[in-house]
GROMACS .gro file of C-alpha atoms in nm:
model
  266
    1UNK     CA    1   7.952  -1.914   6.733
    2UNK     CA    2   7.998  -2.119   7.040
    3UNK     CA    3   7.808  -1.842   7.266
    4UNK     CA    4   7.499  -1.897   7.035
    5UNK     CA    5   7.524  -2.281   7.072
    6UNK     CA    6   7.598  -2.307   7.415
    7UNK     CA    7   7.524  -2.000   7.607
    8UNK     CA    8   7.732  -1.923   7.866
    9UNK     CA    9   7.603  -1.774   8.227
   10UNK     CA   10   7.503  -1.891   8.589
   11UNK     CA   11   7.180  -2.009   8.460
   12UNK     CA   12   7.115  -2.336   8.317
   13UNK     CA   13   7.130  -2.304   7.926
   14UNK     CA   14   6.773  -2.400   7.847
   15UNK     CA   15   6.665  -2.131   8.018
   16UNK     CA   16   6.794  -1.914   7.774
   17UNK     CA   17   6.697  -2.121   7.460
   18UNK     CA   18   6.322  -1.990   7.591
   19UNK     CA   19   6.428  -1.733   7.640
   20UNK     CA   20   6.565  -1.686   7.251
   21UNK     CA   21   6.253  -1.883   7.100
   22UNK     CA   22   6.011  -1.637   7.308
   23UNK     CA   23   6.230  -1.327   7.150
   24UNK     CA   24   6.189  -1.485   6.824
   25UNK     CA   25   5.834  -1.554   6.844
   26UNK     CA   26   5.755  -1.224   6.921
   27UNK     CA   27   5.948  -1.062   6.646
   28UNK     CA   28   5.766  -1.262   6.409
   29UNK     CA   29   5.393  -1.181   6.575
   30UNK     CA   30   5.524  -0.788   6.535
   31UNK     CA   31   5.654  -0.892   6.159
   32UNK     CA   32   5.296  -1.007   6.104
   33UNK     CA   33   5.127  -0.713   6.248
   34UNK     CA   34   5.304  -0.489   6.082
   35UNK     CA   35   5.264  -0.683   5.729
   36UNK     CA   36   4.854  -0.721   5.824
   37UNK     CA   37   4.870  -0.309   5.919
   38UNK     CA   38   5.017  -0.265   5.539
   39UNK     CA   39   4.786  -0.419   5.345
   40UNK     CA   40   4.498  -0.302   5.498
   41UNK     CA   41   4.586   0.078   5.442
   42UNK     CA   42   4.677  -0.018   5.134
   43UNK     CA   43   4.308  -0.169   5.058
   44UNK     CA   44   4.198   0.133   5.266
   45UNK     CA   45   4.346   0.382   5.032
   46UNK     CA   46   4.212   0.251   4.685
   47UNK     CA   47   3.878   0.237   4.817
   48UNK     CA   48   3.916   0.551   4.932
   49UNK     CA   49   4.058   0.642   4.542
   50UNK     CA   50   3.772   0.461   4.390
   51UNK     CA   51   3.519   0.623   4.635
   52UNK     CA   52   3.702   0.987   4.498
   53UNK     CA   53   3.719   0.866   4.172
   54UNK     CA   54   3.319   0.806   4.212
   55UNK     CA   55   3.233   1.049   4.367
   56UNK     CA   56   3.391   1.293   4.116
   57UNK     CA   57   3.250   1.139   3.846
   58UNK     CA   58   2.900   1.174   3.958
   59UNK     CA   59   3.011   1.544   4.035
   60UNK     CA   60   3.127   1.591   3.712
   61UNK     CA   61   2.810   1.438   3.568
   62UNK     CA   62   2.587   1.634   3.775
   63UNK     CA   63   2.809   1.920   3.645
   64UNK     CA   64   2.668   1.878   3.280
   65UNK     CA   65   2.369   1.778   3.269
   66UNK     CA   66   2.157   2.123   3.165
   67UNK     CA   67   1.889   2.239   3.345
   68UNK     CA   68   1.573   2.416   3.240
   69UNK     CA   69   1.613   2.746   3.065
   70UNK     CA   70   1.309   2.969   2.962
   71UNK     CA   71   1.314   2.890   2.620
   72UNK     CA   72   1.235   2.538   2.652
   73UNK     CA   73   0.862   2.443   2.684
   74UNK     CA   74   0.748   2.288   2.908
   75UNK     CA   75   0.558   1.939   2.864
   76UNK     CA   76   0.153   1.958   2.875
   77UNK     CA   77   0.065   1.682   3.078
   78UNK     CA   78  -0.325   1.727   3.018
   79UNK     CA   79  -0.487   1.357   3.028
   80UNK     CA   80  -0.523   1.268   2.641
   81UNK     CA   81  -0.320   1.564   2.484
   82UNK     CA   82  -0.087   1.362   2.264
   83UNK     CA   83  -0.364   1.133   2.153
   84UNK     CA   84  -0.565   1.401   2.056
   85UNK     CA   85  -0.307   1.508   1.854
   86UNK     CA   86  -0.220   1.137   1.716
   87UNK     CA   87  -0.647   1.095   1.604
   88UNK     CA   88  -0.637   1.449   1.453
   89UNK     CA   89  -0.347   1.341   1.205
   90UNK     CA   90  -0.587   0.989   1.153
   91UNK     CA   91  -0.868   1.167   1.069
   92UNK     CA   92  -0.702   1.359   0.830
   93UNK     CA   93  -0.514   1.100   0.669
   94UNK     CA   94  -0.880   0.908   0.638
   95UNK     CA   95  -1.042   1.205   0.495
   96UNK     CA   96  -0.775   1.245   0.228
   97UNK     CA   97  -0.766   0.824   0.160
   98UNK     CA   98  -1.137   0.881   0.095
   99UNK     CA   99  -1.129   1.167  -0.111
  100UNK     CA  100  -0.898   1.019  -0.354
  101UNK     CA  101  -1.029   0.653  -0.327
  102UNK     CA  102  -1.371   0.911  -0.485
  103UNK     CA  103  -1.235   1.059  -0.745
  104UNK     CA  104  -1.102   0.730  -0.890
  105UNK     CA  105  -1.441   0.598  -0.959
  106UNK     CA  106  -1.581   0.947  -1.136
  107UNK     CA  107  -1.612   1.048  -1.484
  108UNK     CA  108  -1.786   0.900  -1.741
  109UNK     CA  109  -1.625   0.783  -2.036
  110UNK     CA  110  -1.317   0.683  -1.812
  111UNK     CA  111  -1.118   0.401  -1.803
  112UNK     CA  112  -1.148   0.151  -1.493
  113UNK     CA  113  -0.895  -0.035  -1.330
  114UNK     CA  114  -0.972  -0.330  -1.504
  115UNK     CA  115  -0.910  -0.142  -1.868
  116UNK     CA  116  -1.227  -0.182  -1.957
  117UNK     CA  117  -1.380   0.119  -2.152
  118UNK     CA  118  -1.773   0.278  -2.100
  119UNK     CA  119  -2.003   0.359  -2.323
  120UNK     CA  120  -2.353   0.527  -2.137
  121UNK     CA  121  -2.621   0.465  -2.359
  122UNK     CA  122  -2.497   0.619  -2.569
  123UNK     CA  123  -2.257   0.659  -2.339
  124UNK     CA  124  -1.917   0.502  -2.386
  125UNK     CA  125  -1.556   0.468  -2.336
  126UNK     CA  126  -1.308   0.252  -2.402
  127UNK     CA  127  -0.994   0.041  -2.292
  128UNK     CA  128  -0.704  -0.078  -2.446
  129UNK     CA  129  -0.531   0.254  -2.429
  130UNK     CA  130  -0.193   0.344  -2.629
  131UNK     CA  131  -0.059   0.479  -2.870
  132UNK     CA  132  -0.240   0.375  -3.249
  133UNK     CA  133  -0.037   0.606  -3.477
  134UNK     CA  134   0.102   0.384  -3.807
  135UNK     CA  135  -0.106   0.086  -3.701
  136UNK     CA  136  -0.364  -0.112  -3.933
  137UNK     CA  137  -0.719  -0.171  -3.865
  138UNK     CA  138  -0.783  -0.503  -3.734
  139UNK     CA  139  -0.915  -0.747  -3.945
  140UNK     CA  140  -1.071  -1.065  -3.987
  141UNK     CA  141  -0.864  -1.399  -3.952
  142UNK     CA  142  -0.635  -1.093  -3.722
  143UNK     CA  143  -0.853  -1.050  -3.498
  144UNK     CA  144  -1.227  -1.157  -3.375
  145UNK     CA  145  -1.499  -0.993  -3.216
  146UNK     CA  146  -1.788  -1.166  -2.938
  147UNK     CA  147  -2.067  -0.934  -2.739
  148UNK     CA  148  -2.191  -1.058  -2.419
  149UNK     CA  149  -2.469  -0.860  -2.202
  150UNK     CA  150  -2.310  -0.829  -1.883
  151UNK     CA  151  -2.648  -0.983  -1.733
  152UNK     CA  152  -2.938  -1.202  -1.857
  153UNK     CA  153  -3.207  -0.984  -1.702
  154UNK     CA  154  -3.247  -0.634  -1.597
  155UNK     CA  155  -3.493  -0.516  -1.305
  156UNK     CA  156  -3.704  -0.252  -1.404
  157UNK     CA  157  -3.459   0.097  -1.372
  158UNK     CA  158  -3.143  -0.079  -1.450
  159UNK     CA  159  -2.925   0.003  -1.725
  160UNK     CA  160  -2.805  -0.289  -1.961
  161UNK     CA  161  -2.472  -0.356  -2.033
  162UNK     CA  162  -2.321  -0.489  -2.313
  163UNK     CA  163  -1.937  -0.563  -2.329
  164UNK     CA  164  -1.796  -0.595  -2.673
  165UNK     CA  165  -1.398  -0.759  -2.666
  166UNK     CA  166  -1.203  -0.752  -2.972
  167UNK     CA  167  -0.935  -1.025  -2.949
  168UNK     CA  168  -0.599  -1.013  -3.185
  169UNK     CA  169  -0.522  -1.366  -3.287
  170UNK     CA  170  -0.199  -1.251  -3.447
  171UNK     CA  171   0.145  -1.120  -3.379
  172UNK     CA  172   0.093  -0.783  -3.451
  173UNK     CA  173  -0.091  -0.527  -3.291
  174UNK     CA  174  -0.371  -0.343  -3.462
  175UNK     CA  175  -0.653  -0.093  -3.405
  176UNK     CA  176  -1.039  -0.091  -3.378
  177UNK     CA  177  -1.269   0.250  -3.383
  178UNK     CA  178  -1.542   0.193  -3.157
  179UNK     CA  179  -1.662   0.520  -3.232
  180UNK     CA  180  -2.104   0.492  -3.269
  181UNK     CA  181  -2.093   0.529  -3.636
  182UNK     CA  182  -1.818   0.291  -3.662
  183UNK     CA  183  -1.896  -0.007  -3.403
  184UNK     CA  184  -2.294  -0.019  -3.523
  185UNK     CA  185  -2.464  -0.088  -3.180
  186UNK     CA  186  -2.822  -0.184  -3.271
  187UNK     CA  187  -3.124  -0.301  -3.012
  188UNK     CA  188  -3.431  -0.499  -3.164
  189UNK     CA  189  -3.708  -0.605  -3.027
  190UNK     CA  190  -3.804  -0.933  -3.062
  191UNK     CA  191  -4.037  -0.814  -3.358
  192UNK     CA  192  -3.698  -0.729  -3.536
  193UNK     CA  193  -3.808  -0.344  -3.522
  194UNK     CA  194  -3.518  -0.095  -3.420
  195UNK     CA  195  -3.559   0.053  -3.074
  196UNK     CA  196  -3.226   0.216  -3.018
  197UNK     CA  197  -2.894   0.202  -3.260
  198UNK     CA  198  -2.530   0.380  -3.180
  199UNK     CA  199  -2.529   0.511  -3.525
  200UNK     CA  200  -2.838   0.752  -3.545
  201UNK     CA  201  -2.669   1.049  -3.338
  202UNK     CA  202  -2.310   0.945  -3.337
  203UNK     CA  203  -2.034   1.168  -3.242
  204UNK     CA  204  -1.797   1.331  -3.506
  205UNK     CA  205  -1.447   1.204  -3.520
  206UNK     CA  206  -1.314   0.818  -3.414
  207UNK     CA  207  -1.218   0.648  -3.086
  208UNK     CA  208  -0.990   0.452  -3.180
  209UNK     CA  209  -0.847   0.149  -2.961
  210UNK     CA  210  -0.478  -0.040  -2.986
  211UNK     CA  211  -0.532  -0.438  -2.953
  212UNK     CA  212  -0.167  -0.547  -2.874
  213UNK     CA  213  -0.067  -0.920  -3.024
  214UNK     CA  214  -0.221  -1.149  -2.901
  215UNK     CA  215  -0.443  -0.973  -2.612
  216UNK     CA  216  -0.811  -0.835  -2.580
  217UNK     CA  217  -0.919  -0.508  -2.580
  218UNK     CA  218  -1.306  -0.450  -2.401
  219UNK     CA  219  -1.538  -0.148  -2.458
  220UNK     CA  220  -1.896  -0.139  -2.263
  221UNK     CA  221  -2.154   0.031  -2.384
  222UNK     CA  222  -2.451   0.115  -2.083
  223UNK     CA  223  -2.798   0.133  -2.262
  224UNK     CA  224  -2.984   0.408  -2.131
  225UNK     CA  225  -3.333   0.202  -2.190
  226UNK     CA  226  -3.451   0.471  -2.393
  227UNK     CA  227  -3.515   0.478  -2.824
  228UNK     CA  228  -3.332   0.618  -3.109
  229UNK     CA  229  -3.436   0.764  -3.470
  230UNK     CA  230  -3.210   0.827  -3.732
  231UNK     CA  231  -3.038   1.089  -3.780
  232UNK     CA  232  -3.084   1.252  -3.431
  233UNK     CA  233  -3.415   1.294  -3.511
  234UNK     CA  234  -3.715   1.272  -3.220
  235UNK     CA  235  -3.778   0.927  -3.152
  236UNK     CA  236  -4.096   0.744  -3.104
  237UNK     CA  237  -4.288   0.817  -2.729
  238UNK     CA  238  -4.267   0.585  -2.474
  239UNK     CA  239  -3.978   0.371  -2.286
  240UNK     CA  240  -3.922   0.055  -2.443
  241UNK     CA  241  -4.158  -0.234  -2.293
  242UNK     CA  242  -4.040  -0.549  -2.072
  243UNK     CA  243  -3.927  -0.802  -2.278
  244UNK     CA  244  -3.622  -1.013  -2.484
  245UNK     CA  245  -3.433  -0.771  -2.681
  246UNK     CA  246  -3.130  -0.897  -2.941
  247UNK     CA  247  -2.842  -0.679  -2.962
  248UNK     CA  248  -2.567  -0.685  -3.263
  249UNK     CA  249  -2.278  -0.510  -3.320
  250UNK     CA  250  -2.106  -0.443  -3.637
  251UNK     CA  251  -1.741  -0.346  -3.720
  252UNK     CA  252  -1.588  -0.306  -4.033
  253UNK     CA  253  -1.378  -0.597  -4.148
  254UNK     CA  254  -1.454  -0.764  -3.841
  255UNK     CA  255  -1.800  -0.853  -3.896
  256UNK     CA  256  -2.103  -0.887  -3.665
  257UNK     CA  257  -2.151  -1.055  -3.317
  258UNK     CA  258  -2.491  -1.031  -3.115
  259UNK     CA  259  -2.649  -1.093  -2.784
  260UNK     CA  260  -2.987  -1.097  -2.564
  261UNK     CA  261  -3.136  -1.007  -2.279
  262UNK     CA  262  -3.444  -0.925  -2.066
  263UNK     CA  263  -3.595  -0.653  -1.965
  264UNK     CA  264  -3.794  -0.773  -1.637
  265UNK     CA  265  -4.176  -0.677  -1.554
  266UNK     CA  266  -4.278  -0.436  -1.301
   0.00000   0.00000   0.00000
């Protein structure tokens, strides 16, 4: 232990305390180098991993993904071909919304979306659909009746029409024939001579409507502008004139209810 304190040779001793600390030093800048040398092929190496790892991943990738076979087909890239395709399927889908929105609005004698039945001069039909099996006719102080024409005046070549609503007052639910012979449609002149009544050529059998409590049933009736004779006999020549006709209806223990309108000049 002395030796390393005081070192012992012909030389004075701080020449060999550099000489130690320059030994020392050294070993240290090699310790460092060596340490430095480590960690960088340490670093070196997991790149390299990750790089593999990479690199084999895209490889395995590349490995599945399928290529074209001969039973695919192949993609037509002509300008326009998909939307061609896209309008065709339109067009067909307008064509069929138009078809049906037509056939809703045909028939005569059908019901409308409103309910409301037609009658075309004669002819008719009716709303207020459902089932009238074991109900009463309505009556009065059940149920009232009102006719309105569905305009004041008529240009010459329309069709008048008159809209006749039962409304039940009551609880219960009833039924009304509107059937020609039943609901008496009659058309005066203003001379109080028949020109054209429902019940001269009625048709055999009832149409009958339910009235639920408390609601409104309607049935229209479109004059035809032409005349009438009794029993379906040939009525008098010539179209009726331009003028104020009165119009009344008449129902079985309902009573009567009546209109007007005009017939405009040529």
């Amino acid at each position: 232990m002395g030796s390393m304190r005081n070192p012992v040779g012909p030389l004075p001793s701080s020449i060999y305390w550099r000489r130690r600390a320059v030994a020392l030093a050294l070993v240290a800048v090699l310790v460092v180098l060596v340490v430095w040398a480590l960690s960088m092929g340490g670093g070196g190496g997991n790149q390299a991993g990750k790089s593999g790892q990479d690199d084999r991943g895209e490889g395995a990738a590349s490995s599945i993904t399928p290529g074209p076979t001969s039973s695919e087909s192949v993609p037509d890239n002509r300008p326009g071909g998909r939307d061609e395709d896209e309008e065709g399927s339109g067009g067909a889908d307008d064509d069929e919304d138009e078809g049906t929105g037509g056939s809703g609005g045909s028939g005569s004698g059908g019901s409308d979306e409103s309910g409301e039945s037609e009658e075309s001069g004669s002819d008719a039909g009716s709303g207020g659909g459902g089932d009238v099996d074991g109900l009463d006719a309505c009556r009065s102080g059940q149920a009232k009746v009102s006719l309105v024409a569905a305009r004041n005046e008529y240009a010459p070549g329309e069709r008048p029409k008159l809209r006749l609503t039962v409304e039940n007052t009551s609880g219960t639910p009833c039924k009304v024939d509107v059937n020609g012979d039943r609901a008496v449609f009659t058309i005066f002149d203003t001379d109080d001579k028949t020109i054209w009544s429902s019940e001269h050529c009625a048709a055999d059998g009832s149409d009958e409507l339910r009235v639920a409590a408390r609601e409104k049933t309607t049935h229209t009736l479109t004059w035809k502008r032409d005349r009438s004779a009794a029993s379906c006999a040939t009525p008098s020549a010539g179209a009726p004139k331009a003028g104020t006709y009165l119009v009344e209806v008449a129902i079985p223990g309902l009573g009567t209810a009546q209109t007007s309108f005009v017939l405009a000049k040529d």
